XYZ file of N, CA and C in Angstrom:
621
model
N 93.329 94.373 71.978
C 92.804 93.253 71.214
C 91.235 93.201 71.234
N 90.616 93.106 70.019
C 89.241 93.173 69.764
C 88.730 91.954 69.499
N 87.347 91.635 69.704
C 86.879 90.382 69.387
C 85.186 90.653 69.084
N 84.902 89.778 67.984
C 83.410 89.970 67.479
C 82.442 89.563 68.742
N 81.292 89.788 68.731
C 80.223 89.430 69.748
C 79.851 87.973 69.396
N 79.944 87.547 68.075
C 79.750 86.278 67.886
C 80.878 85.335 68.467
N 82.093 85.750 68.313
C 83.316 85.052 68.822
C 83.254 84.891 70.344
N 82.678 86.137 70.997
C 82.765 86.213 72.554
C 81.555 85.241 73.062
N 80.524 85.184 72.293
C 79.510 84.122 72.648
C 79.860 82.690 72.640
N 80.848 82.461 71.448
C 81.198 81.157 71.294
C 82.305 80.722 72.448
N 83.101 81.715 72.969
C 83.877 81.489 74.043
C 83.182 81.429 75.417
N 82.232 82.310 75.526
C 81.298 82.064 76.698
C 80.687 80.767 76.912
N 80.131 80.423 75.667
C 79.382 79.219 75.742
C 80.512 77.870 76.271
N 81.567 77.846 75.722
C 82.544 76.800 75.724
C 82.860 77.030 77.392
N 83.397 78.096 77.902
C 83.627 78.168 79.189
C 82.601 77.926 80.068
N 81.424 78.233 80.005
C 80.234 77.895 80.938
C 80.331 76.473 80.925
N 80.476 75.483 79.983
C 80.318 74.184 80.184
C 81.513 73.673 80.916
N 82.757 74.466 80.789
C 84.084 73.994 81.616
C 83.651 74.210 83.059
N 83.030 75.393 83.337
C 82.891 75.902 84.424
C 81.891 74.810 85.184
N 80.913 74.377 84.519
C 79.968 73.435 85.179
C 80.555 72.138 85.592
N 81.784 71.825 84.742
C 82.362 70.527 85.122
C 83.151 70.797 86.322
N 83.596 72.122 86.637
C 84.450 72.341 87.726
C 83.676 72.437 89.038
N 82.465 71.941 89.146
C 81.692 72.126 90.454
C 82.327 70.911 91.352
N 82.567 71.452 92.515
C 83.084 70.642 93.675
C 84.453 71.212 93.971
N 84.903 71.992 93.006
C 86.184 72.675 93.039
C 85.990 73.863 93.929
N 86.913 74.379 94.608
C 86.879 75.744 95.383
C 86.650 76.705 94.296
N 85.588 77.679 94.526
C 85.014 78.768 93.670
C 86.169 79.676 93.145
N 87.047 80.143 93.895
C 88.179 80.877 93.609
C 89.050 80.065 92.584
N 89.351 78.808 92.999
C 90.232 78.178 91.873
C 89.529 78.017 90.555
N 88.356 77.554 90.489
C 87.475 77.543 89.313
C 87.597 78.729 88.614
N 87.454 79.938 89.115
C 87.303 81.169 88.485
C 88.713 81.500 88.068
N 89.685 81.105 88.692
C 91.149 81.315 88.174
C 91.280 80.629 86.863
N 90.829 79.241 86.787
C 91.175 78.451 85.739
C 90.189 78.996 84.493
N 89.108 79.462 84.696
C 88.257 79.996 83.602
C 88.913 81.239 83.145
N 89.367 82.194 83.967
C 90.006 83.452 83.419
C 91.359 82.944 82.678
N 91.965 81.896 83.116
C 93.253 81.554 82.431
C 92.945 80.864 80.957
N 91.781 80.125 80.881
C 91.399 79.609 79.632
C 90.812 80.644 78.721
N 90.237 81.591 79.232
C 89.767 82.861 78.231
C 90.961 83.398 77.852
N 91.931 83.767 78.621
C 93.161 84.436 78.223
C 93.976 83.497 77.110
N 93.887 82.342 77.491
C 94.575 81.262 76.420
C 93.919 81.254 75.049
N 92.626 81.208 75.069
C 91.798 81.214 73.793
C 92.134 82.464 72.978
N 91.720 83.688 73.819
C 92.151 84.901 73.214
C 93.463 85.133 72.500
N 94.525 84.644 73.277
C 95.982 84.894 72.787
C 96.133 83.868 71.482
N 95.506 82.609 71.428
C 95.648 81.663 70.445
C 94.629 82.242 69.160
N 93.608 82.803 69.458
C 92.801 83.025 68.351
C 93.337 84.337 67.597
N 94.045 85.329 68.481
C 94.381 86.523 67.676
C 95.450 86.440 66.547
N 95.272 87.302 65.749
C 96.291 87.219 64.597
C 97.190 88.291 64.557
N 98.409 88.067 64.983
C 99.350 89.093 65.262
C 98.947 90.110 66.267
N 98.351 89.808 67.303
C 97.920 90.824 68.324
C 96.627 91.635 67.836
N 96.227 91.255 66.788
C 94.916 92.043 66.156
C 93.665 91.436 66.810
N 92.618 91.388 65.896
C 91.263 91.092 66.238
C 91.471 89.338 66.322
N 90.742 88.790 67.246
C 90.434 87.279 67.540
C 89.326 86.963 66.616
N 89.934 86.289 65.467
C 88.781 85.936 64.292
C 87.959 84.779 64.781
N 86.780 84.480 64.260
C 85.917 83.426 64.485
C 86.614 82.056 64.070
N 87.358 82.179 63.053
C 88.206 80.877 62.576
C 89.183 80.575 63.791
N 89.877 81.692 64.087
C 90.916 81.501 65.287
C 90.321 81.011 66.517
N 89.096 81.556 66.926
C 88.469 81.064 68.122
C 88.140 79.709 68.048
N 87.547 79.190 66.928
C 87.067 77.834 66.679
C 88.420 76.757 66.908
N 89.472 77.429 66.302
C 90.686 76.557 66.167
C 91.322 76.467 67.510
N 91.118 77.521 68.433
C 91.726 77.448 69.720
C 90.912 76.538 70.570
N 89.491 76.705 70.621
C 88.722 75.730 71.299
C 88.942 74.358 70.954
N 88.967 74.199 69.677
C 89.171 72.745 69.141
C 90.434 72.166 69.721
N 91.293 72.947 69.798
C 92.751 72.469 70.338
C 92.671 72.223 71.910
N 91.676 72.802 72.516
C 91.551 72.363 74.081
C 90.587 71.128 74.376
N 90.062 70.876 73.214
C 89.187 69.409 73.233
C 87.825 69.876 74.049
N 87.009 68.709 74.310
C 85.777 68.979 74.842
C 85.650 69.623 76.117
N 84.849 70.366 76.549
C 84.793 71.137 77.807
C 84.725 70.210 79.094
N 83.894 68.992 78.865
C 83.842 68.059 79.911
C 85.191 67.281 80.336
N 85.836 66.959 79.018
C 87.091 66.382 79.168
C 88.240 67.295 79.816
N 88.216 68.465 79.463
C 89.131 69.510 79.956
C 88.837 69.545 81.503
N 87.528 69.823 81.831
C 87.170 70.110 83.287
C 87.694 68.829 84.002
N 87.532 67.787 83.558
C 87.833 66.337 84.154
C 89.331 66.470 84.364
N 90.161 66.950 83.590
C 91.606 67.085 83.702
C 91.960 68.052 84.767
N 91.358 69.083 84.800
C 91.691 70.103 85.783
C 91.422 69.660 87.213
N 90.003 68.882 87.237
C 89.774 68.363 88.552
C 90.735 67.221 89.032
N 91.125 66.535 88.156
C 92.127 65.329 88.376
C 93.398 66.083 88.832
N 93.693 66.966 87.997
C 95.068 67.832 88.413
C 95.040 68.243 89.877
N 93.944 68.934 90.217
C 93.721 69.329 91.739
C 93.936 68.225 92.513
N 93.311 67.082 92.419
C 93.187 66.089 93.389
C 94.755 65.339 93.348
N 95.327 65.377 92.235
C 96.815 64.908 92.088
C 97.581 65.620 93.143
N 97.586 66.935 93.103
C 98.323 67.878 93.845
C 98.041 67.701 95.406
N 96.695 67.707 95.603
C 96.241 67.533 96.861
C 96.762 65.936 97.525
N 96.915 64.839 96.617
C 97.240 63.597 97.200
C 98.880 63.588 97.257
N 99.720 64.450 96.594
C 100.996 64.586 96.606
C 101.440 65.010 98.095
N 100.322 66.061 98.522
C 100.646 66.728 99.906
C 100.157 65.932 101.058
N 98.919 65.447 100.933
C 98.484 64.702 101.966
C 99.030 63.118 102.200
N 99.454 62.534 100.995
C 99.812 61.213 101.078
C 98.834 60.246 101.714
N 97.725 60.547 101.722
C 96.730 59.834 102.262
C 96.121 58.655 101.336
N 96.234 57.373 101.497
C 95.616 56.344 100.754
C 94.330 56.685 100.132
N 93.503 57.289 101.137
C 91.987 57.493 100.558
C 91.957 58.498 99.639
N 92.604 59.700 99.847
C 92.849 60.664 98.566
C 93.609 60.159 97.366
N 94.382 59.243 97.685
C 95.360 58.686 96.575
C 94.197 57.763 95.719
N 93.402 56.909 96.371
C 92.470 56.136 95.387
C 91.607 56.894 94.909
N 91.010 57.968 95.578
C 89.937 58.841 94.760
C 90.698 59.454 93.797
N 92.027 59.902 93.858
C 92.616 60.437 92.592
C 92.864 59.322 91.587
N 93.162 58.311 91.788
C 93.593 57.161 90.903
C 92.227 56.658 90.238
N 91.158 56.547 90.949
C 89.864 56.252 90.284
C 89.482 57.409 89.448
N 89.552 58.628 89.511
C 89.217 59.529 88.549
C 90.449 59.479 87.380
N 91.653 59.296 87.567
C 92.741 59.220 86.536
C 92.367 57.994 85.737
N 91.815 56.988 86.210
C 91.488 55.807 85.512
C 90.565 56.093 84.389
N 89.610 56.993 84.550
C 88.543 57.436 83.682
C 89.043 58.263 82.550
N 90.415 58.808 82.828
C 91.015 59.580 81.729
C 91.874 58.860 80.842
N 92.606 57.884 81.335
C 93.488 57.373 80.365
C 93.660 55.851 80.731
N 94.316 55.132 79.536
C 94.597 53.602 80.032
C 95.783 53.593 81.055
N 96.685 54.482 81.004
C 97.588 54.376 82.052
C 97.142 54.723 83.468
N 96.304 55.602 83.730
C 95.526 55.664 84.860
C 94.789 54.489 85.293
N 94.291 53.807 84.431
C 93.478 52.656 84.717
C 94.379 51.457 85.242
N 95.557 51.294 84.803
C 96.420 50.348 85.191
C 97.207 50.572 86.521
N 97.324 51.946 86.682
C 98.127 52.382 88.059
C 96.879 52.125 89.087
N 95.831 52.503 88.775
C 94.641 52.235 89.851
C 94.505 50.822 90.042
N 94.541 49.879 88.973
C 94.448 48.507 89.260
C 95.659 47.915 89.993
N 96.799 48.538 89.834
C 97.918 48.007 90.551
C 97.951 48.491 92.030
N 97.315 49.840 92.386
C 97.072 50.199 93.782
C 96.127 49.350 94.420
N 95.084 49.012 93.745
C 94.012 48.285 94.197
C 94.564 47.001 94.745
N 95.170 46.298 93.906
C 95.905 45.083 94.267
C 96.840 45.205 95.432
N 97.641 46.141 95.350
C 98.787 46.274 96.316
C 98.071 46.535 97.790
N 97.122 47.500 97.821
C 96.385 47.735 99.161
C 95.509 46.727 99.676
N 95.015 45.911 98.658
C 94.109 44.726 99.034
C 94.776 43.678 99.523
N 96.066 43.205 99.071
C 97.109 42.327 99.536
C 97.566 42.675 100.864
N 97.737 44.004 101.059
C 98.394 44.466 102.225
C 97.336 44.409 103.304
N 96.080 44.517 103.162
C 95.137 44.429 104.020
C 94.822 43.005 104.477
N 94.825 42.130 103.400
C 94.786 40.668 103.720
C 95.783 40.113 104.638
N 97.126 40.459 104.156
C 98.067 39.982 105.069
C 98.007 40.437 106.499
N 97.775 41.690 106.616
C 97.667 42.217 108.121
C 96.547 41.596 108.764
N 95.536 41.350 108.086
C 94.106 40.909 108.712
C 94.532 39.447 109.174
N 95.283 38.589 108.332
C 95.754 37.177 108.590
C 96.573 37.329 109.674
N 97.410 38.144 109.932
C 98.230 38.123 111.159
C 97.611 38.505 112.393
N 96.556 39.349 112.299
C 95.698 39.826 113.397
C 94.580 38.741 113.928
N 94.147 38.086 112.957
C 93.182 37.183 113.241
C 93.668 35.579 113.641
N 95.141 35.428 113.445
C 95.658 34.069 113.568
C 95.528 33.754 115.174
N 95.716 34.594 116.200
C 95.481 34.162 117.512
C 94.075 33.745 117.852
N 92.928 34.189 116.933
C 91.745 34.053 117.456
C 91.170 32.678 116.545
N 91.777 32.516 115.536
C 91.382 31.430 114.522
C 92.492 30.613 114.324
N 93.490 29.975 115.448
C 94.617 29.394 114.992
C 94.550 28.249 113.918
N 93.566 27.539 113.784
C 93.550 26.308 112.991
C 92.943 26.632 111.657
N 92.456 27.803 111.440
C 91.729 28.064 110.132
C 92.291 29.231 109.460
N 93.262 30.091 110.123
C 93.723 31.065 109.514
C 95.374 30.973 109.167
N 95.771 31.381 108.044
C 97.077 31.289 107.511
C 97.169 31.039 106.154
N 98.491 30.638 105.486
C 98.657 30.415 104.240
C 98.640 28.811 104.044
N 97.819 28.416 103.141
C 97.737 26.863 102.975
C 98.260 26.454 101.483
N 98.908 25.285 101.484
C 99.389 24.797 100.394
C 98.651 23.368 100.060
N 98.270 23.452 98.709
C 97.431 22.231 98.278
C 97.944 21.608 96.739
N 97.486 20.496 96.512
C 97.846 20.016 95.313
C 96.642 19.886 94.537
N 96.756 20.236 93.312
C 95.769 20.414 92.543
C 95.682 19.017 91.618
N 94.469 18.902 91.020
C 94.306 17.541 90.276
C 95.253 17.387 88.998
N 95.733 18.557 88.684
C 96.669 18.392 87.515
C 98.066 18.112 87.822
N 98.393 18.063 89.419
C 99.681 17.861 89.890
C 100.385 19.045 90.283
N 99.938 20.189 89.845
C 100.572 21.498 90.305
C 100.198 21.810 91.803
N 100.989 22.777 92.310
C 100.748 23.394 93.763
C 100.054 24.566 93.642
N 99.185 24.874 94.768
C 98.558 26.135 94.807
C 98.632 26.604 96.037
N 98.784 27.870 96.239
C 98.744 28.554 97.530
C 97.551 29.363 97.793
N 96.832 29.553 99.001
C 95.704 30.249 99.307
C 95.844 30.879 100.875
N 95.236 32.077 100.993
C 95.354 32.659 102.082
C 93.788 32.535 102.695
N 93.822 31.990 104.011
C 92.466 31.824 104.647
C 92.601 32.778 105.984
N 91.333 33.641 105.926
C 91.201 34.353 107.384
C 90.344 33.826 108.488
N 89.974 32.585 108.392
C 89.372 31.867 109.378
C 88.017 32.181 109.465
N 87.372 32.805 108.530
C 85.926 32.940 108.667
C 85.117 31.725 108.563
N 85.811 30.912 107.988
C 84.893 29.489 107.781
C 85.487 28.588 109.015
N 84.551 27.936 109.771
C 84.944 27.122 110.794
C 85.745 25.718 110.307
N 85.464 25.382 109.008
C 86.331 24.173 108.613
C 87.691 24.571 108.392
N 88.480 23.499 108.542
C 89.943 23.720 108.196
C 90.286 23.645 106.820
N 90.817 24.491 106.212
C 91.101 24.419 104.802
C 91.875 23.102 104.317
N 91.701 22.811 103.187
C 92.229 21.758 102.529
C 93.691 22.067 102.373
N 94.635 20.877 102.510
C 95.949 21.199 102.449
C 96.887 21.499 103.672
N 97.964 21.910 103.495
C 98.826 22.003 104.606
C 99.217 23.426 104.807
N 99.146 23.674 105.998
C 99.733 25.131 106.350
C 101.013 25.292 106.447
N 101.627 26.259 105.821
C 103.123 26.216 105.437
C 103.784 27.341 106.652
N 103.289 28.281 106.980
C 103.895 29.291 107.877
C 103.737 29.216 109.402
N 102.560 28.603 109.798
C 102.098 28.412 111.057
C 102.059 29.896 111.561
N 102.444 29.897 113.194
C 102.612 31.148 113.763
C 103.291 32.247 113.219
N 104.160 31.722 112.274
C 105.052 32.893 111.647
C 104.422 33.796 110.930
N 103.083 33.281 110.449
C 102.246 34.474 109.649
C 102.246 35.563 110.349
N 102.292 35.695 111.703
C 102.073 36.832 112.499
C 103.218 37.995 112.125
N 104.246 37.527 112.208
C 105.353 38.691 112.142
C 105.349 38.907 110.735
N 105.427 37.723 109.783
C 105.678 37.934 108.359
C 104.316 38.631 107.723
N 103.238 38.482 108.143
C 101.958 39.022 107.673
C 102.132 40.725 108.057
N 102.379 40.822 109.226
C 102.595 42.461 109.611
C 103.693 43.085 108.881
N 104.878 42.462 108.596
C 105.898 42.854 108.166
C 105.667 43.126 106.486
N 105.176 41.928 105.729
C 105.031 42.118 104.419
C 103.830 43.125 103.873
N 102.688 43.019 104.909
C 101.627 43.871 104.713
C 101.916 45.395 104.833
N 102.703 45.760 105.883
C 103.227 47.154 106.101
C 104.171 47.497 104.885
N 105.094 46.560 104.469
C 105.922 47.058 103.507
C 105.041 47.154 102.116
N 104.047 46.401 101.850
C 103.534 46.275 100.647
C 102.567 47.657 100.617
N 102.142 47.876 101.840
C 101.051 49.192 102.029
C 101.986 50.512 101.638
N 103.334 50.497 102.190
C 104.154 51.744 101.882
C 104.639 51.771 100.443
N 104.889 50.632 99.871
C 105.389 50.367 98.603
C 104.232 50.910 97.547
N 103.066 50.388 97.726
C 102.009 50.841 97.029
C 101.666 52.282 96.974
N 101.878 53.057 98.104
C 101.672 54.450 98.224
C 102.819 55.088 97.547
N 104.035 54.806 97.682
C 105.282 55.178 96.820
C 104.994 55.204 95.280
N 104.522 53.890 95.067
C 104.315 53.645 93.506
C 103.204 54.678 92.943
N 102.095 54.871 93.720
C 101.035 55.636 93.404
C 101.532 56.981 93.100
N 102.213 57.550 94.169
C 102.627 58.985 94.265
C 103.607 59.160 93.224
N 104.567 58.140 92.789
C 105.610 58.365 91.835
C 104.827 58.305 90.437
N 103.839 57.640 90.040
C 103.117 57.623 88.821
C 102.309 58.917 88.806
N 101.664 59.521 89.788
C 101.175 60.746 89.716
C 102.181 61.816 89.248
N 103.307 61.652 89.973
C 104.275 62.787 89.741
C 104.777 62.757 88.441
N 105.004 61.539 87.795
C 105.251 61.142 86.340
C 104.284 61.846 85.359
N 103.017 61.537 85.671
C 101.974 62.044 84.766
C 101.857 63.482 84.902
N 101.962 64.201 86.255
C 102.013 65.798 86.201
C 103.007 66.402 85.442
N 104.436 65.774 85.538
C 105.458 66.275 84.854
C 105.390 66.179 83.516
N 104.756 65.165 82.973
C 104.824 64.933 81.412
C 103.540 65.714 80.714
N 102.407 66.012 81.419
C 101.425 66.687 80.891
C 101.146 68.024 81.585
N 101.138 69.024 80.590
C 100.891 70.434 81.000
C 99.462 70.976 80.480
N 98.700 71.297 81.473
C 97.235 71.812 80.974
C 97.397 73.103 80.298
N 96.521 73.535 79.358
C 96.538 74.829 78.781
C 96.778 75.975 79.778
N 97.852 76.765 79.539
C 97.931 78.008 80.469
C 98.284 79.264 79.433
N 97.998 80.298 79.737
C 98.159 81.488 78.816
C 99.729 81.650 78.697
């Protein structure tokens, strides 16, 4: 396959911007991605195995999208693969935050995971702090002015007793630990399932 010097410069300029967006990734992995993309562009640009025309190169590059966006997708893909192996909530949230910047689906998954982990932490903290602040830590029910009922969780950081009626008492300890752990596990499984579905549905350019 032959290629004009102008087309080669066009490819090199595009791949240089992609490579810049891959900083932070292992050098060998980034080099492999660049090599795969170069091969992909040349294969798409070649007319029946002949010369890769300038028009073909432009069309192939246009089909890949902006270099910054493509680099972000590869970086996110690497994080997702790492998250599926490690199953660490820290790695998961790092992955979800990056995914949230790429699509609306990623944003809502990230939002759901933040809510799930946040509630899990609050429930566990409530159970742990109950013995130290028995009169101000727990789940409280109060009546609103409109006549409706509202529930609130208080961690006892304020010395004043919350308004309303405590509805769980000391049961908050086993219930908080059980629900907190269950929500933590469920949130992790939800995040991993979402990542797996995304990776299966989306295939990055390969030669």
